[in-house]
Short mmCIF file of C-alpha atoms and ligand atoms in Angstrom, two decimals:
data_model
loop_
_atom_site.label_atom_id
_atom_site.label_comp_id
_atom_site.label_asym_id
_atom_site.label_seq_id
_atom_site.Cartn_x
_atom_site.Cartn_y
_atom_site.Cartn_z
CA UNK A 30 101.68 -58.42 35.69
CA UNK A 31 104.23 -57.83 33.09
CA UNK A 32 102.61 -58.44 29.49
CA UNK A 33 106.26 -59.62 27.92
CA UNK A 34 108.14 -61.09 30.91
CA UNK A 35 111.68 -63.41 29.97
CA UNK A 36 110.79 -62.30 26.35
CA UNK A 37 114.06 -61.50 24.18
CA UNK A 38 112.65 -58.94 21.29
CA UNK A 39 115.03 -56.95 18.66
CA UNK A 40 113.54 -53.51 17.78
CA UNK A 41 114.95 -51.71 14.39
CA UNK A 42 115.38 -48.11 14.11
CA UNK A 43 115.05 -47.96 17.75
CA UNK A 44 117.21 -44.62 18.47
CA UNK A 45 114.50 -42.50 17.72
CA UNK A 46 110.96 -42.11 17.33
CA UNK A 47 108.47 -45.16 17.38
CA UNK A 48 111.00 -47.58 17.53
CA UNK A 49 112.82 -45.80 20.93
CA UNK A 50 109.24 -45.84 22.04
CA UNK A 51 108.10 -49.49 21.51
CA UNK A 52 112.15 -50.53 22.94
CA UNK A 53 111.09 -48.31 25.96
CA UNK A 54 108.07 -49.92 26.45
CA UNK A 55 108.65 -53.70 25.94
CA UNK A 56 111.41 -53.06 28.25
CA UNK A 57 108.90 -51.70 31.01
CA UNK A 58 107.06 -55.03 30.25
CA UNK A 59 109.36 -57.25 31.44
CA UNK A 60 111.74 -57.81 27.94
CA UNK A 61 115.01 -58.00 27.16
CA UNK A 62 115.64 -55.66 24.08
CA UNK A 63 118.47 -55.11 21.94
CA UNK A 64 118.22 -52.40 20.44
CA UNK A 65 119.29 -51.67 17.09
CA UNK A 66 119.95 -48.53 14.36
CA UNK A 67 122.59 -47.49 11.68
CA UNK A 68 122.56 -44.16 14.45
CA UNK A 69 125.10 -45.53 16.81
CA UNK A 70 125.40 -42.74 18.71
CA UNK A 71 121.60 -41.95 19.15
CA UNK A 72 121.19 -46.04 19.82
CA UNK A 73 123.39 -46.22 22.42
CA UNK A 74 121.80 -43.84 24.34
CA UNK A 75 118.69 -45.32 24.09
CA UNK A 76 120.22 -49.04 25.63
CA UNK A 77 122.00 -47.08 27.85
CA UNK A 78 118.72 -45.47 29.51
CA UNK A 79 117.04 -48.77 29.42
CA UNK A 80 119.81 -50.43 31.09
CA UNK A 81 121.28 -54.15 31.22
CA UNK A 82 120.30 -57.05 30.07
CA UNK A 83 119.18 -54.87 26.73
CA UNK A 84 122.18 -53.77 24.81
CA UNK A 85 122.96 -51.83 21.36
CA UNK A 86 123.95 -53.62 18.41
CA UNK A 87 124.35 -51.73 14.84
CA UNK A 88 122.11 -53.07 12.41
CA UNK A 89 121.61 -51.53 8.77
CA UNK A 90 118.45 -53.46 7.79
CA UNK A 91 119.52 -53.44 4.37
CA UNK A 92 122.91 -55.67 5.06
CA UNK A 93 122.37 -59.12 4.64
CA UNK A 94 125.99 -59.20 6.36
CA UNK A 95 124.39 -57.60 9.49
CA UNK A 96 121.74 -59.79 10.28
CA UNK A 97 123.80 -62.46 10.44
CA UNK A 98 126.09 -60.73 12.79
CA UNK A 99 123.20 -59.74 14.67
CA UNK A 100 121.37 -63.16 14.48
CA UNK A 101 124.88 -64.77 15.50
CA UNK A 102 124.48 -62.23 18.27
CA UNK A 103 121.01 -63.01 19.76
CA UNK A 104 121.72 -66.91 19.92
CA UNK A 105 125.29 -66.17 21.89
CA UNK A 106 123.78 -63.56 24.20
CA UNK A 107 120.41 -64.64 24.87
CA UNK A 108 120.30 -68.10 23.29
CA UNK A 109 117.22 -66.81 21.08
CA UNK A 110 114.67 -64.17 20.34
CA UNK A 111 110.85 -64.34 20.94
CA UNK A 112 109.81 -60.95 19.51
CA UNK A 113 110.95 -58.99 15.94
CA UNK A 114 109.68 -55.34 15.58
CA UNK A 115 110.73 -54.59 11.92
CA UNK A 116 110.61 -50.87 12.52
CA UNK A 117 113.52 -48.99 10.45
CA UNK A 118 111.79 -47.20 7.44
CA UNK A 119 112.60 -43.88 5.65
CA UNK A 120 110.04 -41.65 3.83
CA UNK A 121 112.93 -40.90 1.01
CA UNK A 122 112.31 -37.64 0.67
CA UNK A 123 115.63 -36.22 2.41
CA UNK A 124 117.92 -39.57 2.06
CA UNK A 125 117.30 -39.73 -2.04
CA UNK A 126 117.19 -37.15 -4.58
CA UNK A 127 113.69 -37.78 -5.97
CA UNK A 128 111.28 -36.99 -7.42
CA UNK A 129 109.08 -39.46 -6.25
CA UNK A 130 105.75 -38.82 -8.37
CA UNK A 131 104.31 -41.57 -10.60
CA UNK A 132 105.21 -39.33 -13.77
CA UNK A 133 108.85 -38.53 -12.74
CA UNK A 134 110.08 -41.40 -10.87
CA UNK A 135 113.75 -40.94 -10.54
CA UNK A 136 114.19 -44.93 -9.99
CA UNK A 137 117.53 -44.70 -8.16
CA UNK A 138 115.46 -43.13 -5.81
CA UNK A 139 112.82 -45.88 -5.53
CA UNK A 140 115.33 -48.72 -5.90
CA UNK A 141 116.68 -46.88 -2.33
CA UNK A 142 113.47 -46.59 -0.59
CA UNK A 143 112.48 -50.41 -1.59
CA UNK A 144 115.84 -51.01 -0.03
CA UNK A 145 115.68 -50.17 3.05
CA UNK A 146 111.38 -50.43 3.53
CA UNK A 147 110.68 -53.50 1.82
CA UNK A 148 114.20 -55.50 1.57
CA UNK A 149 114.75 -54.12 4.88
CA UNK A 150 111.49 -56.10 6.31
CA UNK A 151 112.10 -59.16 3.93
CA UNK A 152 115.83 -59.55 5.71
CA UNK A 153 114.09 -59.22 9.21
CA UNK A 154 111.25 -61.63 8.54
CA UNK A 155 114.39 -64.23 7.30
CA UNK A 156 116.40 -64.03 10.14
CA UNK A 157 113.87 -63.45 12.58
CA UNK A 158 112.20 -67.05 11.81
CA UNK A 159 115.54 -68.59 12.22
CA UNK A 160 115.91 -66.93 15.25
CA UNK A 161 112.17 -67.24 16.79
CA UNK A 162 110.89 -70.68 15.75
CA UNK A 163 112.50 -71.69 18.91
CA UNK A 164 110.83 -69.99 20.95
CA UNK A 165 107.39 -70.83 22.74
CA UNK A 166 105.64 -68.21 21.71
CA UNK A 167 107.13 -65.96 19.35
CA UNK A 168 105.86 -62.76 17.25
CA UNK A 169 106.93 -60.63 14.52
CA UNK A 170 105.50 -57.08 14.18
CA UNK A 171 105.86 -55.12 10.81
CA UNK A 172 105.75 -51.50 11.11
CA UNK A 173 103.99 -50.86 7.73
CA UNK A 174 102.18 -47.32 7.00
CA UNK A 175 98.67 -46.01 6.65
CA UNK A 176 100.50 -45.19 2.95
CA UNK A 177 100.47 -48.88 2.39
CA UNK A 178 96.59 -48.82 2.12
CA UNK A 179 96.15 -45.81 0.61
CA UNK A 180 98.53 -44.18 -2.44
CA UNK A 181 100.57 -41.24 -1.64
CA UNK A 182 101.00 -39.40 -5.15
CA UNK A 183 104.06 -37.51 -3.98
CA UNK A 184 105.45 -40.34 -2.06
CA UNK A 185 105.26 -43.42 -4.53
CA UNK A 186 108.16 -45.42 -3.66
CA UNK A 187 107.50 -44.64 -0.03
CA UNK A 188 103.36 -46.28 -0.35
CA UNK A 189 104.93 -49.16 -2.39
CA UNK A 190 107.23 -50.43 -0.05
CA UNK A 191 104.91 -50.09 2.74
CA UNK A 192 102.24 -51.81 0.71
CA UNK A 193 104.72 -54.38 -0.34
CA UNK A 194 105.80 -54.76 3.82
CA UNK A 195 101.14 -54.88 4.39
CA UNK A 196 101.17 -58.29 1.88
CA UNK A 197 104.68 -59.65 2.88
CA UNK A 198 103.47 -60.07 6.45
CA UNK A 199 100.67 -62.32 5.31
CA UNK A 200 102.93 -64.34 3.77
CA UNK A 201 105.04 -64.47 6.81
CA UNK A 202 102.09 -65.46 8.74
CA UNK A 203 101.07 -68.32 6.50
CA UNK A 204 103.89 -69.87 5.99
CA UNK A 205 105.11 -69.99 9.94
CA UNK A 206 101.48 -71.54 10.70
CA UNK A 207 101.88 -73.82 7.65
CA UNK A 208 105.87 -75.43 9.03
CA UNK A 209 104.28 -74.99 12.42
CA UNK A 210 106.42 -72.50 13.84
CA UNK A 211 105.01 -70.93 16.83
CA UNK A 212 105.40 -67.53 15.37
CA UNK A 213 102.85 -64.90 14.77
CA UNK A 214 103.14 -62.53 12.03
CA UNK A 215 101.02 -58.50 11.87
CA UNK A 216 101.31 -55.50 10.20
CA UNK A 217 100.85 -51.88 12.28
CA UNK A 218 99.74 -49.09 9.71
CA UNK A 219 100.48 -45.65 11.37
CA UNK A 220 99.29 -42.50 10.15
CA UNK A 221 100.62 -38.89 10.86
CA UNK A 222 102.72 -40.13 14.00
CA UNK A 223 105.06 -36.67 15.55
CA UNK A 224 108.28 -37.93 15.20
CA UNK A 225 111.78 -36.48 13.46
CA UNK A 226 110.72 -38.61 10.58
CA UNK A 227 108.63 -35.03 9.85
CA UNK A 228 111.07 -33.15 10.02
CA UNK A 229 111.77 -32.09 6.57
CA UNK A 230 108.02 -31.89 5.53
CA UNK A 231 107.02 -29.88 8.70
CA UNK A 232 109.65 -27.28 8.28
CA UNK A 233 110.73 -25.02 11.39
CA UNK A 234 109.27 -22.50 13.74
CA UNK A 235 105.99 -20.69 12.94
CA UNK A 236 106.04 -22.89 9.21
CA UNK A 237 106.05 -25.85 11.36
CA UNK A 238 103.32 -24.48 13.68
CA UNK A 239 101.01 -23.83 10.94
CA UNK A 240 102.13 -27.42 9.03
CA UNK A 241 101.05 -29.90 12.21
CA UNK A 242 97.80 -27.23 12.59
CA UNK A 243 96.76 -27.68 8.82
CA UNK A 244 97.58 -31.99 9.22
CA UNK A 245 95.67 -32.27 12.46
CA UNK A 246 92.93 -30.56 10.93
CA UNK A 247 92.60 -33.48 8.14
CA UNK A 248 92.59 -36.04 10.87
CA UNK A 249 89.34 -37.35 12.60
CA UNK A 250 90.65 -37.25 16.18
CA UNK A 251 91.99 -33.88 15.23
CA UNK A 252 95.90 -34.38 16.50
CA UNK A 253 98.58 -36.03 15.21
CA UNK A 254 99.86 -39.32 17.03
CA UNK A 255 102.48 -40.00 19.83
CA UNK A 256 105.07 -43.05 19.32
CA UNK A 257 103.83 -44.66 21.96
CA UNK A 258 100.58 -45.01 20.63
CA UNK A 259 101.87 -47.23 17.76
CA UNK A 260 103.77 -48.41 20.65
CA UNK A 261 100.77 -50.19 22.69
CA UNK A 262 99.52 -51.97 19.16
CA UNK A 263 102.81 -53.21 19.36
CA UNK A 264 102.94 -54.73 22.42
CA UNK A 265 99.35 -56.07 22.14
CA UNK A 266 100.33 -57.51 18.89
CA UNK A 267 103.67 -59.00 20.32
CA UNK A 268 102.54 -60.06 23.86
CA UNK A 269 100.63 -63.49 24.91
CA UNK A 270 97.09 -61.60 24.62
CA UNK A 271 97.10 -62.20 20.93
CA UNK A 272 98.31 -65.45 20.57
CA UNK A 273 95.08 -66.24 18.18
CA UNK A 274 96.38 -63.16 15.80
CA UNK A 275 98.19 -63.43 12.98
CA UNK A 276 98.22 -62.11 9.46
CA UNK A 277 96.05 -58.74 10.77
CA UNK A 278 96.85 -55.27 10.40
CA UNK A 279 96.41 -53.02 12.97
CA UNK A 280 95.95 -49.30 12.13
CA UNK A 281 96.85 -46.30 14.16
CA UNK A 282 95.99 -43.28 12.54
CA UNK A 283 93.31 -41.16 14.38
CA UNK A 284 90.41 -42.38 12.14
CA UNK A 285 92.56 -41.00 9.07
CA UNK A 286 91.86 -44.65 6.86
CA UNK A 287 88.17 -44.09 8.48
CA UNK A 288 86.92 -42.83 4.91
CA UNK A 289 87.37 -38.76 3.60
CA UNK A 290 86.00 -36.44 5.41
CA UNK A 291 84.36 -34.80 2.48
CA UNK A 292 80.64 -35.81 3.69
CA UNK A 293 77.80 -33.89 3.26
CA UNK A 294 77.45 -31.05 6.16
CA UNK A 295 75.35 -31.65 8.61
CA UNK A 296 71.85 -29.98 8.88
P1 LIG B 306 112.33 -41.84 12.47
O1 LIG B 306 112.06 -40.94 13.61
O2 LIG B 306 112.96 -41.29 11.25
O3 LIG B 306 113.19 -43.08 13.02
C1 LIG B 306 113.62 -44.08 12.15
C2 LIG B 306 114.91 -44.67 12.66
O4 LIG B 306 115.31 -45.69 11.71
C3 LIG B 306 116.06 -43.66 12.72
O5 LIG B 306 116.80 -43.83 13.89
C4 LIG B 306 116.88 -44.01 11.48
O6 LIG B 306 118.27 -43.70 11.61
C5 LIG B 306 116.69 -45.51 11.42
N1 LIG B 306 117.05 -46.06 10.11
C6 LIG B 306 116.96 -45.48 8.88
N2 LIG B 306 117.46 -46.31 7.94
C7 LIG B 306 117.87 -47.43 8.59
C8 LIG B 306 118.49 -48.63 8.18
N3 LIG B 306 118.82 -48.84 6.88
N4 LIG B 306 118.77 -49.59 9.10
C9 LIG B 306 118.48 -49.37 10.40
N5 LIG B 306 117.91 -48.24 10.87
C10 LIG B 306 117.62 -47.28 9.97
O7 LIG B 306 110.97 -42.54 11.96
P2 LIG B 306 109.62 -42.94 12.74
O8 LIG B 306 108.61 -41.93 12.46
O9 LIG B 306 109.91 -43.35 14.13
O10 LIG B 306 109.22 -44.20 11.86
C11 LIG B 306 109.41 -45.55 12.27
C12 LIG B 306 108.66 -46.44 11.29
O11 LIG B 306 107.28 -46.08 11.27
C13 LIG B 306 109.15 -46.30 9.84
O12 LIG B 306 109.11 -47.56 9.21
C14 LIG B 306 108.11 -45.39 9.22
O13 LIG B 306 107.99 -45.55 7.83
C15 LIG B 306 106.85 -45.86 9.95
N6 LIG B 306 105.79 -44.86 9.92
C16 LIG B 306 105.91 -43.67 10.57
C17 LIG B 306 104.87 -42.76 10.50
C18 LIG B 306 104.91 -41.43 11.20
O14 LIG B 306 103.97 -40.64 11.02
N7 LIG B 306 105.94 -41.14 11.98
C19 LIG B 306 103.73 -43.06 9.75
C20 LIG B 306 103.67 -44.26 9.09
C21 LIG B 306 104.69 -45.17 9.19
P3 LIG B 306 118.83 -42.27 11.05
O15 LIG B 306 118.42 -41.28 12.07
O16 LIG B 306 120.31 -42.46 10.96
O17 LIG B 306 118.18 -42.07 9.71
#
């Protein structure tokens, strides 16, 4: 049986990585997706493979301008939405100059990651109530971090806007219950998931080797994470089977926010 039949969901930052994955997915599963990305190009490929009725639609999260395109979108094309992955998120470290430590903060740099992370979400959650309290059973997923549980000393702005995304969606969740709207609201938290979001920390050829050998050594279940793992909390999270969920965080991290591994060894 498909687990999001007749559902209408919009995925962002869905030409690569987890997003492509969880569009890929919810597609399998019966949905109608439109996928979305400021990577046209990459985007349209990814609609393209999943074929008609999903589409492509550019969508910079940060644009109020764009979700009301988008939104305007949805209701002409599908007549509504059921499901909103809020998925688009950069780590900073190649789009902004940095530094991003608590002592240097260069705060052009923050203000940018905030932007797109946390104002990003904030836009989402707006548009996709507007959008989804029509709907009979609708669901908003926030792709937050394991970084929004835990601080990232290198990475501030990027574990403050993913923190910020962890509380927002507990607002979102209250409030819809509260006006009644049939809309469920949860945060994922990944941790160490292989995808080009790496890239620039992992480095290339035998660097890169030895980089994802030296993570997946600090991770309980010893390997770093597909997309479509974060993928199937996704569609749990979005489909039917969780329609007493809301205001939860899911985390999907190999153990990683499972407590340090710095125990005492073993006799
Ligand atoms: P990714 O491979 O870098 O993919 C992110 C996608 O989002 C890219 O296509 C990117 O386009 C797009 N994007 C960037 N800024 C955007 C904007 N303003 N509006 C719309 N789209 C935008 O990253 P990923 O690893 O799949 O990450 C997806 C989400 O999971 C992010 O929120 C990330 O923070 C979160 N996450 C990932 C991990 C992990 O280990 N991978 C861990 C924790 C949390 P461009 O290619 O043009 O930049």
């Amino acid at each position: 049986m498909l687990r999001l039949k007749n559902k209408t969901v919009l995925v962002t930052g869905a030409a690569r990585g987890i997003g492509e994955a969880i569009a890929k997915l919810f597609y399998e599963e019966g949905a109608n997706v439109v996928v979305t990305d400021i990577n046209d190009e990459l985007g349209k490929k990814v609609a393209a493979g999943i074929g008609e009725p999903s589409c492509y639609f550019h969508l910079d999260v940060r644009k109020e301008e764009d979700w009301i395109e988008v939104r305007d979108f949805v209701k002409k094309r599908y007549g509504g939405l059921d499901i909103l992955v809020n998925n688009a998120g950069i780590a900073g470290i190649l789009e902004t100059r940095g530094p991003h430590d608590p002592e240097n903060l260069d705060m052009e740099s923050w203000h940018k990651v905030h932007e797109t992370n946390l104002d990003g979400v904030a836009l989402g959650c707006k548009y996709g109530i507007q959008l989804i309290k029509n709907s009979l059973s609708g669901s908003i997923v926030n792709i937050s971090s394991r970084s929004g549980i835990i601080g990232i000393p290198f990475a501030a702005a990027y574990a403050s806007s993913k923190a910020a995304v962890r509380n927002h969606t507990k607002s979102v969740a209250l409030y819809c219950a509260e006006k009644k709207y049939p809309i469920r609201c949860n945060s994922i938290h990944p941790g160490a998931i292989y995808t080009p979001i790496w890239n620039v920390m992992l480095g290339e050829g035998e660097q890169r080797d030895h980089a994802i050998k030296v993570i997946s050594s600090e991770i309980p279940l010893g390997v770093m994470g597909e997309p479509i793992d974060v993928a199937y909390a996704a569609l749990f999270l979005a489909s039917d089977e969780a329609k007493y969920i809301t205001g939860i965080e899911i985390n999907v991290d190999g153990g990683i926010l499972a407590g340090s591994a710095a125990s005492p060894p073993s006799k």
